[in-house]
Amino acid sequence: MSVKPEIETQSSPLDTLLLLVGTVLLVGGIAGFYYFEQYEDWMRWGGVIASTFLAVMVAGQSHMGKSAWHFIQGSRVELRKVVWPSRTETTQTTIAIIFIVALLGLMLWGLDSLLLIGTKFLTGQGG
């Protein structure tokens, strides 16, 4: 018998408030970028980056934000388990793909040429 953890799907009013504040911060940073056009670009981009950071930090305190963070951590663990191909395998696979694409390209060009000749013959336009 396996015990499955219950997934909490209800959000509290605090979670809703945190997500709303995070959204307002993010939208405010983007709106500020366009509102303060008279300032240097680096200052405006700094405001966008700062507001995005604050929005992520605020939204990250909600249940949904914590769930997203746990998902990201789990993804990193799974990524460490991936066995990446060696340089030789990558090179051989790339050469095989280039060869197949070139061969299919030539075959499609030949088929297109035959269809063009057939069409010219059937329409009487082929000299």
PDB file of C-alpha atoms in Angstrom:
ATOM      1  CA  MET A   1       0.000   0.000   0.000  1.00  0.00           C
ATOM      2  CA  SER A   2       1.450   3.345  -0.997  1.00  0.00           C
ATOM      3  CA  VAL A   3       0.586   6.579   0.679  1.00  0.00           C
ATOM      4  CA  LYS A   4       0.129   9.491  -1.698  1.00  0.00           C
ATOM      5  CA  PRO A   5       0.552  12.974  -0.317  1.00  0.00           C
ATOM      6  CA  GLU A   6      -2.483  15.171  -0.529  1.00  0.00           C
ATOM      7  CA  ILE A   7      -2.148  18.129  -2.805  1.00  0.00           C
ATOM      8  CA  GLU A   8      -3.532  21.290  -1.328  1.00  0.00           C
ATOM      9  CA  THR A   9      -5.508  23.080  -3.997  1.00  0.00           C
ATOM     10  CA  GLN A  10      -7.267  25.743  -1.954  1.00  0.00           C
ATOM     11  CA  SER A  11      -5.721  29.148  -1.842  1.00  0.00           C
ATOM     12  CA  SER A  12      -6.060  31.424   1.113  1.00  0.00           C
ATOM     13  CA  PRO A  13      -6.921  35.120   0.841  1.00  0.00           C
ATOM     14  CA  LEU A  14      -3.294  35.868   1.757  1.00  0.00           C
ATOM     15  CA  ASP A  15      -2.096  33.850  -1.257  1.00  0.00           C
ATOM     16  CA  THR A  16      -4.443  35.777  -3.511  1.00  0.00           C
ATOM     17  CA  LEU A  17      -3.227  39.062  -2.056  1.00  0.00           C
ATOM     18  CA  LEU A  18       0.436  38.070  -2.511  1.00  0.00           C
ATOM     19  CA  LEU A  19      -0.136  37.112  -6.149  1.00  0.00           C
ATOM     20  CA  LEU A  20      -2.062  40.325  -6.748  1.00  0.00           C
ATOM     21  CA  VAL A  21       0.713  42.442  -5.202  1.00  0.00           C
ATOM     22  CA  GLY A  22       3.304  40.569  -7.278  1.00  0.00           C
ATOM     23  CA  THR A  23       1.318  41.209 -10.435  1.00  0.00           C
ATOM     24  CA  VAL A  24       0.906  44.894  -9.591  1.00  0.00           C
ATOM     25  CA  LEU A  25       4.664  45.213  -8.992  1.00  0.00           C
ATOM     26  CA  LEU A  26       5.453  43.537 -12.307  1.00  0.00           C
ATOM     27  CA  VAL A  27       2.960  45.594 -14.314  1.00  0.00           C
ATOM     28  CA  GLY A  28       4.061  48.745 -12.476  1.00  0.00           C
ATOM     29  CA  GLY A  29       7.691  48.129 -13.417  1.00  0.00           C
ATOM     30  CA  ILE A  30       6.805  47.656 -17.061  1.00  0.00           C
ATOM     31  CA  ALA A  31       4.529  50.705 -17.073  1.00  0.00           C
ATOM     32  CA  GLY A  32       7.251  52.726 -15.336  1.00  0.00           C
ATOM     33  CA  PHE A  33       9.671  51.803 -18.119  1.00  0.00           C
ATOM     34  CA  TYR A  34       7.450  53.602 -20.619  1.00  0.00           C
ATOM     35  CA  TYR A  35       6.279  56.382 -18.318  1.00  0.00           C
ATOM     36  CA  PHE A  36       9.806  57.571 -17.450  1.00  0.00           C
ATOM     37  CA  GLU A  37      11.132  57.847 -21.015  1.00  0.00           C
ATOM     38  CA  GLN A  38      13.073  61.010 -20.185  1.00  0.00           C
ATOM     39  CA  TYR A  39      15.524  59.007 -18.033  1.00  0.00           C
ATOM     40  CA  GLU A  40      18.486  56.972 -19.239  1.00  0.00           C
ATOM     41  CA  ASP A  41      17.803  53.458 -20.531  1.00  0.00           C
ATOM     42  CA  TRP A  42      19.935  51.813 -17.858  1.00  0.00           C
ATOM     43  CA  MET A  43      17.838  53.466 -15.142  1.00  0.00           C
ATOM     44  CA  ARG A  44      14.591  52.344 -16.738  1.00  0.00           C
ATOM     45  CA  TRP A  45      15.853  48.789 -17.206  1.00  0.00           C
ATOM     46  CA  GLY A  46      17.087  48.811 -13.629  1.00  0.00           C
ATOM     47  CA  GLY A  47      13.565  49.662 -12.504  1.00  0.00           C
ATOM     48  CA  VAL A  48      12.110  46.827 -14.574  1.00  0.00           C
ATOM     49  CA  ILE A  49      14.643  44.348 -13.192  1.00  0.00           C
ATOM     50  CA  ALA A  50      14.095  45.537  -9.620  1.00  0.00           C
ATOM     51  CA  SER A  51      10.307  45.384  -9.906  1.00  0.00           C
ATOM     52  CA  THR A  52      10.493  41.928 -11.495  1.00  0.00           C
ATOM     53  CA  PHE A  53      12.742  40.714  -8.673  1.00  0.00           C
ATOM     54  CA  LEU A  54      10.387  42.126  -6.054  1.00  0.00           C
ATOM     55  CA  ALA A  55       7.346  40.662  -7.821  1.00  0.00           C
ATOM     56  CA  VAL A  56       8.938  37.200  -7.897  1.00  0.00           C
ATOM     57  CA  MET A  57       9.940  37.457  -4.236  1.00  0.00           C
ATOM     58  CA  VAL A  58       6.442  38.533  -3.154  1.00  0.00           C
ATOM     59  CA  ALA A  59       4.631  35.967  -5.331  1.00  0.00           C
ATOM     60  CA  GLY A  60       7.106  33.315  -4.205  1.00  0.00           C
ATOM     61  CA  GLN A  61       5.754  33.579  -0.662  1.00  0.00           C
ATOM     62  CA  SER A  62       2.344  32.276  -1.784  1.00  0.00           C
ATOM     63  CA  HIS A  63       1.434  28.593  -1.908  1.00  0.00           C
ATOM     64  CA  MET A  64       1.582  28.649  -5.700  1.00  0.00           C
ATOM     65  CA  GLY A  65       4.998  30.301  -5.640  1.00  0.00           C
ATOM     66  CA  LYS A  66       6.353  27.727  -3.198  1.00  0.00           C
ATOM     67  CA  SER A  67       4.969  24.923  -5.364  1.00  0.00           C
ATOM     68  CA  ALA A  68       6.684  26.428  -8.409  1.00  0.00           C
ATOM     69  CA  TRP A  69       9.974  26.639  -6.499  1.00  0.00           C
ATOM     70  CA  HIS A  70       9.720  22.976  -5.458  1.00  0.00           C
ATOM     71  CA  PHE A  71       9.018  22.046  -9.081  1.00  0.00           C
ATOM     72  CA  ILE A  72      12.125  23.947 -10.213  1.00  0.00           C
ATOM     73  CA  GLN A  73      14.244  22.190  -7.595  1.00  0.00           C
ATOM     74  CA  GLY A  74      12.868  18.809  -8.700  1.00  0.00           C
ATOM     75  CA  SER A  75      13.627  19.662 -12.318  1.00  0.00           C
ATOM     76  CA  ARG A  76      17.227  20.434 -11.420  1.00  0.00           C
ATOM     77  CA  VAL A  77      17.545  17.056  -9.709  1.00  0.00           C
ATOM     78  CA  GLU A  78      16.148  15.297 -12.789  1.00  0.00           C
ATOM     79  CA  LEU A  79      18.456  17.280 -15.066  1.00  0.00           C
ATOM     80  CA  ARG A  80      21.452  15.922 -13.171  1.00  0.00           C
ATOM     81  CA  LYS A  81      20.295  12.397 -14.034  1.00  0.00           C
ATOM     82  CA  VAL A  82      20.446  13.010 -17.801  1.00  0.00           C
ATOM     83  CA  VAL A  83      23.249  11.206 -19.610  1.00  0.00           C
ATOM     84  CA  TRP A  84      24.491  13.629 -22.248  1.00  0.00           C
ATOM     85  CA  PRO A  85      26.006  12.256 -25.488  1.00  0.00           C
ATOM     86  CA  SER A  86      29.748  12.438 -26.024  1.00  0.00           C
ATOM     87  CA  ARG A  87      31.313  14.757 -28.571  1.00  0.00           C
ATOM     88  CA  THR A  88      31.870  11.819 -30.965  1.00  0.00           C
ATOM     89  CA  GLU A  89      28.233  10.715 -30.731  1.00  0.00           C
ATOM     90  CA  THR A  90      27.038  14.270 -31.303  1.00  0.00           C
ATOM     91  CA  THR A  91      29.293  14.697 -34.345  1.00  0.00           C
ATOM     92  CA  GLN A  92      28.214  11.368 -35.871  1.00  0.00           C
ATOM     93  CA  THR A  93      24.541  12.130 -35.338  1.00  0.00           C
ATOM     94  CA  THR A  94      24.920  15.617 -36.845  1.00  0.00           C
ATOM     95  CA  ILE A  95      26.671  14.229 -39.944  1.00  0.00           C
ATOM     96  CA  ALA A  96      23.952  11.584 -40.375  1.00  0.00           C
ATOM     97  CA  ILE A  97      21.212  14.229 -40.117  1.00  0.00           C
ATOM     98  CA  ILE A  98      22.936  16.517 -42.640  1.00  0.00           C
ATOM     99  CA  PHE A  99      23.314  13.583 -45.057  1.00  0.00           C
ATOM    100  CA  ILE A 100      19.650  12.535 -44.724  1.00  0.00           C
ATOM    101  CA  VAL A 101      18.399  16.125 -45.145  1.00  0.00           C
ATOM    102  CA  ALA A 102      20.547  16.588 -48.276  1.00  0.00           C
ATOM    103  CA  LEU A 103      19.351  13.249 -49.705  1.00  0.00           C
ATOM    104  CA  LEU A 104      15.686  14.098 -49.053  1.00  0.00           C
ATOM    105  CA  GLY A 105      16.218  17.554 -50.541  1.00  0.00           C
ATOM    106  CA  LEU A 106      17.600  16.035 -53.742  1.00  0.00           C
ATOM    107  CA  MET A 107      14.736  13.524 -53.901  1.00  0.00           C
ATOM    108  CA  LEU A 108      12.120  16.274 -53.460  1.00  0.00           C
ATOM    109  CA  TRP A 109      13.875  18.428 -56.079  1.00  0.00           C
ATOM    110  CA  GLY A 110      13.790  15.481 -58.503  1.00  0.00           C
ATOM    111  CA  LEU A 111      10.113  14.802 -57.800  1.00  0.00           C
ATOM    112  CA  ASP A 112       9.304  18.489 -58.257  1.00  0.00           C
ATOM    113  CA  SER A 113      11.174  18.519 -61.575  1.00  0.00           C
ATOM    114  CA  LEU A 114       9.276  15.453 -62.789  1.00  0.00           C
ATOM    115  CA  LEU A 115       5.955  16.992 -61.778  1.00  0.00           C
ATOM    116  CA  LEU A 116       6.912  20.228 -63.563  1.00  0.00           C
ATOM    117  CA  ILE A 117       7.753  18.325 -66.753  1.00  0.00           C
ATOM    118  CA  GLY A 118       4.506  16.361 -66.497  1.00  0.00           C
ATOM    119  CA  THR A 119       2.479  19.522 -65.948  1.00  0.00           C
ATOM    120  CA  LYS A 120       4.110  21.252 -68.915  1.00  0.00           C
ATOM    121  CA  PHE A 121       3.409  18.198 -71.074  1.00  0.00           C
ATOM    122  CA  LEU A 122      -0.242  17.983 -70.007  1.00  0.00           C
ATOM    123  CA  THR A 123      -0.877  21.703 -70.494  1.00  0.00           C
ATOM    124  CA  GLY A 124       0.966  21.857 -73.807  1.00  0.00           C
ATOM    125  CA  GLN A 125       3.420  24.533 -72.644  1.00  0.00           C
ATOM    126  CA  GLY A 126       6.559  22.406 -72.888  1.00  0.00           C
ATOM    127  CA  GLY A 127       8.063  23.533 -76.208  1.00  0.00           C
TER     128      GLY A 127
END
